[in-house]
Amino acid sequence: PLRILSMLGLAVVFLLLAVLACAVLPTLIESRIAANLKERYGLAEGPVVKVSSEFPPELLLGRADQVEVWIGSFAKEGLRLRNLHVDMEHVDVSVPGLLQGDLEREIRSGSLTAEVPEESINQYLLENELGLEGGEIDVQPGNVFYRSADAFFGLPASISD
């Protein structure tokens, strides 16, 4: 009887720790990703990060179904981007590495959208050669799309104005 009670007590403690981890871990992962991105890209304000998983215990293993990042304003290679939104699906992160500030990740799919003010594009074109090796520009009525395999955060990017 005493052994059964101690095993039951251990199971309850383990269950409580798992529930607590599932409740706290998404917020912890979100804050670490935001802090890492703010530091890595020199952002004035931290980005808003949302991590979600259909089966929250997978977060204990560093697996998320979706990670979304919103950045109000961001400069990349001389271009001013506004309302930047990165949506990544099926993301694997190293939780111990993330807690130490190392953002190792594997992303199976994702998208990036941002507004690029016309004056920012014009200024960039005045100051730089296009140098589109590895990327392509697709100009359509009302939109300009640039795609590159290494554009932003390792994701192909479509930029439209």
PDB file of C-alpha atoms in Angstrom:
ATOM      1  CA  PRO A   1       0.000   0.000   0.000  1.00  0.00           C
ATOM      2  CA  LEU A   2       2.790   2.486   0.842  1.00  0.00           C
ATOM      3  CA  ARG A   3       4.601   1.706  -2.379  1.00  0.00           C
ATOM      4  CA  ILE A   4       1.402   2.226  -4.401  1.00  0.00           C
ATOM      5  CA  LEU A   5       0.783   5.558  -2.670  1.00  0.00           C
ATOM      6  CA  SER A   6       4.331   6.747  -3.382  1.00  0.00           C
ATOM      7  CA  MET A   7       4.014   5.704  -7.055  1.00  0.00           C
ATOM      8  CA  LEU A   8       0.656   7.486  -7.268  1.00  0.00           C
ATOM      9  CA  GLY A   9       2.159  10.585  -5.626  1.00  0.00           C
ATOM     10  CA  LEU A  10       5.046  10.528  -8.080  1.00  0.00           C
ATOM     11  CA  ALA A  11       2.624  10.211 -11.006  1.00  0.00           C
ATOM     12  CA  VAL A  12       0.591  13.185  -9.716  1.00  0.00           C
ATOM     13  CA  VAL A  13       3.740  15.299  -9.310  1.00  0.00           C
ATOM     14  CA  PHE A  14       4.866  14.363 -12.838  1.00  0.00           C
ATOM     15  CA  LEU A  15       1.423  15.202 -14.238  1.00  0.00           C
ATOM     16  CA  LEU A  16       1.401  18.580 -12.460  1.00  0.00           C
ATOM     17  CA  LEU A  17       4.875  19.383 -13.803  1.00  0.00           C
ATOM     18  CA  ALA A  18       3.802  18.436 -17.341  1.00  0.00           C
ATOM     19  CA  VAL A  19       0.667  20.616 -17.141  1.00  0.00           C
ATOM     20  CA  LEU A  20       2.688  23.511 -15.715  1.00  0.00           C
ATOM     21  CA  ALA A  21       5.314  23.131 -18.450  1.00  0.00           C
ATOM     22  CA  CYS A  22       2.639  23.118 -21.153  1.00  0.00           C
ATOM     23  CA  ALA A  23       1.090  26.273 -19.663  1.00  0.00           C
ATOM     24  CA  VAL A  24       4.379  28.158 -19.235  1.00  0.00           C
ATOM     25  CA  LEU A  25       6.541  26.826 -22.075  1.00  0.00           C
ATOM     26  CA  PRO A  26       4.803  28.626 -24.992  1.00  0.00           C
ATOM     27  CA  THR A  27       5.260  31.999 -23.269  1.00  0.00           C
ATOM     28  CA  LEU A  28       8.875  31.167 -22.424  1.00  0.00           C
ATOM     29  CA  ILE A  29       9.629  30.102 -26.016  1.00  0.00           C
ATOM     30  CA  GLU A  30       7.904  33.230 -27.386  1.00  0.00           C
ATOM     31  CA  SER A  31       9.882  35.553 -25.122  1.00  0.00           C
ATOM     32  CA  ARG A  32      13.223  33.872 -25.946  1.00  0.00           C
ATOM     33  CA  ILE A  33      12.569  34.016 -29.706  1.00  0.00           C
ATOM     34  CA  ALA A  34      11.553  37.697 -29.421  1.00  0.00           C
ATOM     35  CA  ALA A  35      14.652  38.565 -27.375  1.00  0.00           C
ATOM     36  CA  ASN A  36      16.918  36.669 -29.778  1.00  0.00           C
ATOM     37  CA  LEU A  37      15.461  38.388 -32.865  1.00  0.00           C
ATOM     38  CA  LYS A  38      15.607  41.814 -31.204  1.00  0.00           C
ATOM     39  CA  GLU A  39      19.278  41.351 -30.361  1.00  0.00           C
ATOM     40  CA  ARG A  40      20.297  39.648 -33.619  1.00  0.00           C
ATOM     41  CA  TYR A  41      18.682  42.254 -35.893  1.00  0.00           C
ATOM     42  CA  GLY A  42      19.103  45.314 -33.659  1.00  0.00           C
ATOM     43  CA  LEU A  43      15.390  46.026 -33.458  1.00  0.00           C
ATOM     44  CA  ALA A  44      14.287  49.108 -31.508  1.00  0.00           C
ATOM     45  CA  GLU A  45      11.238  47.231 -30.197  1.00  0.00           C
ATOM     46  CA  GLY A  46      10.911  43.536 -29.588  1.00  0.00           C
ATOM     47  CA  PRO A  47       8.805  41.621 -32.090  1.00  0.00           C
ATOM     48  CA  VAL A  48       5.496  40.006 -31.171  1.00  0.00           C
ATOM     49  CA  VAL A  49       5.870  36.224 -31.282  1.00  0.00           C
ATOM     50  CA  LYS A  50       3.087  33.630 -31.101  1.00  0.00           C
ATOM     51  CA  VAL A  51       3.899  29.922 -30.744  1.00  0.00           C
ATOM     52  CA  SER A  52       1.135  27.338 -31.065  1.00  0.00           C
ATOM     53  CA  SER A  53       0.854  23.591 -31.160  1.00  0.00           C
ATOM     54  CA  GLU A  54      -2.181  21.375 -31.652  1.00  0.00           C
ATOM     55  CA  PHE A  55      -0.694  18.980 -29.094  1.00  0.00           C
ATOM     56  CA  PRO A  56       1.002  21.193 -26.452  1.00  0.00           C
ATOM     57  CA  PRO A  57       3.172  18.434 -24.907  1.00  0.00           C
ATOM     58  CA  GLU A  58       5.143  18.457 -28.190  1.00  0.00           C
ATOM     59  CA  LEU A  59       6.452  21.878 -27.117  1.00  0.00           C
ATOM     60  CA  LEU A  60       8.447  20.032 -24.449  1.00  0.00           C
ATOM     61  CA  LEU A  61      10.323  18.439 -27.362  1.00  0.00           C
ATOM     62  CA  GLY A  62      10.650  21.789 -29.165  1.00  0.00           C
ATOM     63  CA  ARG A  63       8.037  21.040 -31.824  1.00  0.00           C
ATOM     64  CA  ALA A  64       5.519  23.729 -32.749  1.00  0.00           C
ATOM     65  CA  ASP A  65       2.867  23.599 -35.444  1.00  0.00           C
ATOM     66  CA  GLN A  66       3.126  27.326 -36.053  1.00  0.00           C
ATOM     67  CA  VAL A  67       5.371  30.233 -35.051  1.00  0.00           C
ATOM     68  CA  GLU A  68       4.309  33.724 -36.104  1.00  0.00           C
ATOM     69  CA  VAL A  69       6.442  36.856 -35.775  1.00  0.00           C
ATOM     70  CA  TRP A  70       5.240  40.446 -36.265  1.00  0.00           C
ATOM     71  CA  ILE A  71       7.703  43.343 -36.505  1.00  0.00           C
ATOM     72  CA  GLY A  72       6.377  46.896 -36.894  1.00  0.00           C
ATOM     73  CA  SER A  73       9.395  48.365 -38.690  1.00  0.00           C
ATOM     74  CA  PHE A  74      12.642  46.801 -39.807  1.00  0.00           C
ATOM     75  CA  ALA A  75      15.581  47.827 -42.000  1.00  0.00           C
ATOM     76  CA  LYS A  76      17.266  45.118 -44.043  1.00  0.00           C
ATOM     77  CA  GLU A  77      20.139  45.906 -46.408  1.00  0.00           C
ATOM     78  CA  GLY A  78      19.020  49.521 -46.794  1.00  0.00           C
ATOM     79  CA  LEU A  79      15.323  48.797 -47.313  1.00  0.00           C
ATOM     80  CA  ARG A  80      12.774  49.937 -44.745  1.00  0.00           C
ATOM     81  CA  LEU A  81      10.127  47.261 -44.189  1.00  0.00           C
ATOM     82  CA  ARG A  82       6.869  47.902 -42.363  1.00  0.00           C
ATOM     83  CA  ASN A  83       4.329  45.498 -40.908  1.00  0.00           C
ATOM     84  CA  LEU A  84       6.655  42.533 -41.343  1.00  0.00           C
ATOM     85  CA  HIS A  85       4.909  39.207 -40.710  1.00  0.00           C
ATOM     86  CA  VAL A  86       6.727  35.870 -40.724  1.00  0.00           C
ATOM     87  CA  ASP A  87       4.566  32.753 -40.532  1.00  0.00           C
ATOM     88  CA  MET A  88       6.468  29.482 -40.050  1.00  0.00           C
ATOM     89  CA  GLU A  89       4.864  26.057 -39.940  1.00  0.00           C
ATOM     90  CA  HIS A  90       6.134  22.790 -38.487  1.00  0.00           C
ATOM     91  CA  VAL A  91       9.044  24.298 -36.579  1.00  0.00           C
ATOM     92  CA  ASP A  92      11.534  22.298 -34.521  1.00  0.00           C
ATOM     93  CA  VAL A  93      13.660  24.268 -32.048  1.00  0.00           C
ATOM     94  CA  SER A  94      16.222  23.159 -29.525  1.00  0.00           C
ATOM     95  CA  VAL A  95      14.559  24.091 -26.213  1.00  0.00           C
ATOM     96  CA  PRO A  96      17.801  23.937 -24.155  1.00  0.00           C
ATOM     97  CA  GLY A  97      19.598  25.945 -26.855  1.00  0.00           C
ATOM     98  CA  LEU A  98      16.741  28.450 -27.002  1.00  0.00           C
ATOM     99  CA  LEU A  99      16.924  28.976 -23.247  1.00  0.00           C
ATOM    100  CA  GLN A 100      20.649  29.699 -23.664  1.00  0.00           C
ATOM    101  CA  GLY A 101      19.954  32.216 -26.447  1.00  0.00           C
ATOM    102  CA  ASP A 102      20.875  30.020 -29.426  1.00  0.00           C
ATOM    103  CA  LEU A 103      18.070  29.978 -31.980  1.00  0.00           C
ATOM    104  CA  GLU A 104      18.720  26.675 -33.744  1.00  0.00           C
ATOM    105  CA  ARG A 105      15.664  25.729 -35.713  1.00  0.00           C
ATOM    106  CA  GLU A 106      14.326  23.659 -38.558  1.00  0.00           C
ATOM    107  CA  ILE A 107      11.432  25.116 -40.522  1.00  0.00           C
ATOM    108  CA  ARG A 108       9.510  22.946 -42.958  1.00  0.00           C
ATOM    109  CA  SER A 109       7.504  25.785 -44.546  1.00  0.00           C
ATOM    110  CA  GLY A 110       6.908  29.466 -44.047  1.00  0.00           C
ATOM    111  CA  SER A 111       6.036  32.800 -45.549  1.00  0.00           C
ATOM    112  CA  LEU A 112       7.104  36.390 -45.078  1.00  0.00           C
ATOM    113  CA  THR A 113       5.097  39.493 -45.960  1.00  0.00           C
ATOM    114  CA  ALA A 114       6.026  43.136 -45.501  1.00  0.00           C
ATOM    115  CA  GLU A 115       5.209  46.580 -46.811  1.00  0.00           C
ATOM    116  CA  VAL A 116       8.072  48.416 -48.495  1.00  0.00           C
ATOM    117  CA  PRO A 117       7.476  52.158 -48.878  1.00  0.00           C
ATOM    118  CA  GLU A 118       8.087  53.446 -52.411  1.00  0.00           C
ATOM    119  CA  GLU A 119      10.588  56.038 -51.163  1.00  0.00           C
ATOM    120  CA  SER A 120      12.602  53.275 -49.503  1.00  0.00           C
ATOM    121  CA  ILE A 121      12.751  51.310 -52.768  1.00  0.00           C
ATOM    122  CA  ASN A 122      13.734  54.422 -54.735  1.00  0.00           C
ATOM    123  CA  GLN A 123      16.475  55.330 -52.250  1.00  0.00           C
ATOM    124  CA  TYR A 124      17.802  51.792 -52.263  1.00  0.00           C
ATOM    125  CA  LEU A 125      17.923  51.677 -56.063  1.00  0.00           C
ATOM    126  CA  LEU A 126      19.754  55.021 -56.151  1.00  0.00           C
ATOM    127  CA  GLU A 127      22.392  53.846 -53.678  1.00  0.00           C
ATOM    128  CA  ASN A 128      22.908  50.244 -54.804  1.00  0.00           C
ATOM    129  CA  GLU A 129      23.361  48.124 -57.838  1.00  0.00           C
ATOM    130  CA  LEU A 130      20.618  45.545 -58.090  1.00  0.00           C
ATOM    131  CA  GLY A 131      22.966  42.549 -57.795  1.00  0.00           C
ATOM    132  CA  LEU A 132      20.193  39.990 -58.117  1.00  0.00           C
ATOM    133  CA  GLU A 133      22.389  36.919 -58.302  1.00  0.00           C
ATOM    134  CA  GLY A 134      20.378  34.202 -56.581  1.00  0.00           C
ATOM    135  CA  GLY A 135      17.118  36.181 -56.655  1.00  0.00           C
ATOM    136  CA  GLU A 136      14.510  37.421 -59.078  1.00  0.00           C
ATOM    137  CA  ILE A 137      12.169  40.400 -59.364  1.00  0.00           C
ATOM    138  CA  ASP A 138       8.655  39.992 -60.765  1.00  0.00           C
ATOM    139  CA  VAL A 139       6.939  43.312 -61.540  1.00  0.00           C
ATOM    140  CA  GLN A 140       3.156  43.177 -61.832  1.00  0.00           C
ATOM    141  CA  PRO A 141       0.565  45.980 -61.856  1.00  0.00           C
ATOM    142  CA  GLY A 142       0.588  47.403 -58.321  1.00  0.00           C
ATOM    143  CA  ASN A 143       3.099  44.839 -57.028  1.00  0.00           C
ATOM    144  CA  VAL A 144       6.806  44.111 -57.116  1.00  0.00           C
ATOM    145  CA  PHE A 145       7.870  40.643 -55.954  1.00  0.00           C
ATOM    146  CA  TYR A 146      11.446  39.722 -55.057  1.00  0.00           C
ATOM    147  CA  ARG A 147      12.279  36.097 -54.369  1.00  0.00           C
ATOM    148  CA  SER A 148      15.560  34.829 -53.020  1.00  0.00           C
ATOM    149  CA  ALA A 149      16.506  31.602 -51.252  1.00  0.00           C
ATOM    150  CA  ASP A 150      18.483  33.436 -48.585  1.00  0.00           C
ATOM    151  CA  ALA A 151      16.541  36.702 -48.290  1.00  0.00           C
ATOM    152  CA  PHE A 152      15.203  36.944 -44.722  1.00  0.00           C
ATOM    153  CA  PHE A 153      15.575  34.547 -41.796  1.00  0.00           C
ATOM    154  CA  GLY A 154      16.610  31.855 -44.294  1.00  0.00           C
ATOM    155  CA  LEU A 155      13.142  31.922 -45.924  1.00  0.00           C
ATOM    156  CA  PRO A 156      12.307  32.803 -49.518  1.00  0.00           C
ATOM    157  CA  ALA A 157      10.724  36.247 -49.502  1.00  0.00           C
ATOM    158  CA  SER A 158       8.037  37.967 -51.515  1.00  0.00           C
ATOM    159  CA  ILE A 159       8.098  41.730 -51.108  1.00  0.00           C
ATOM    160  CA  SER A 160       5.271  43.785 -52.551  1.00  0.00           C
ATOM    161  CA  ASP A 161       4.446  47.476 -52.613  1.00  0.00           C
TER     162      ASP A 161
END
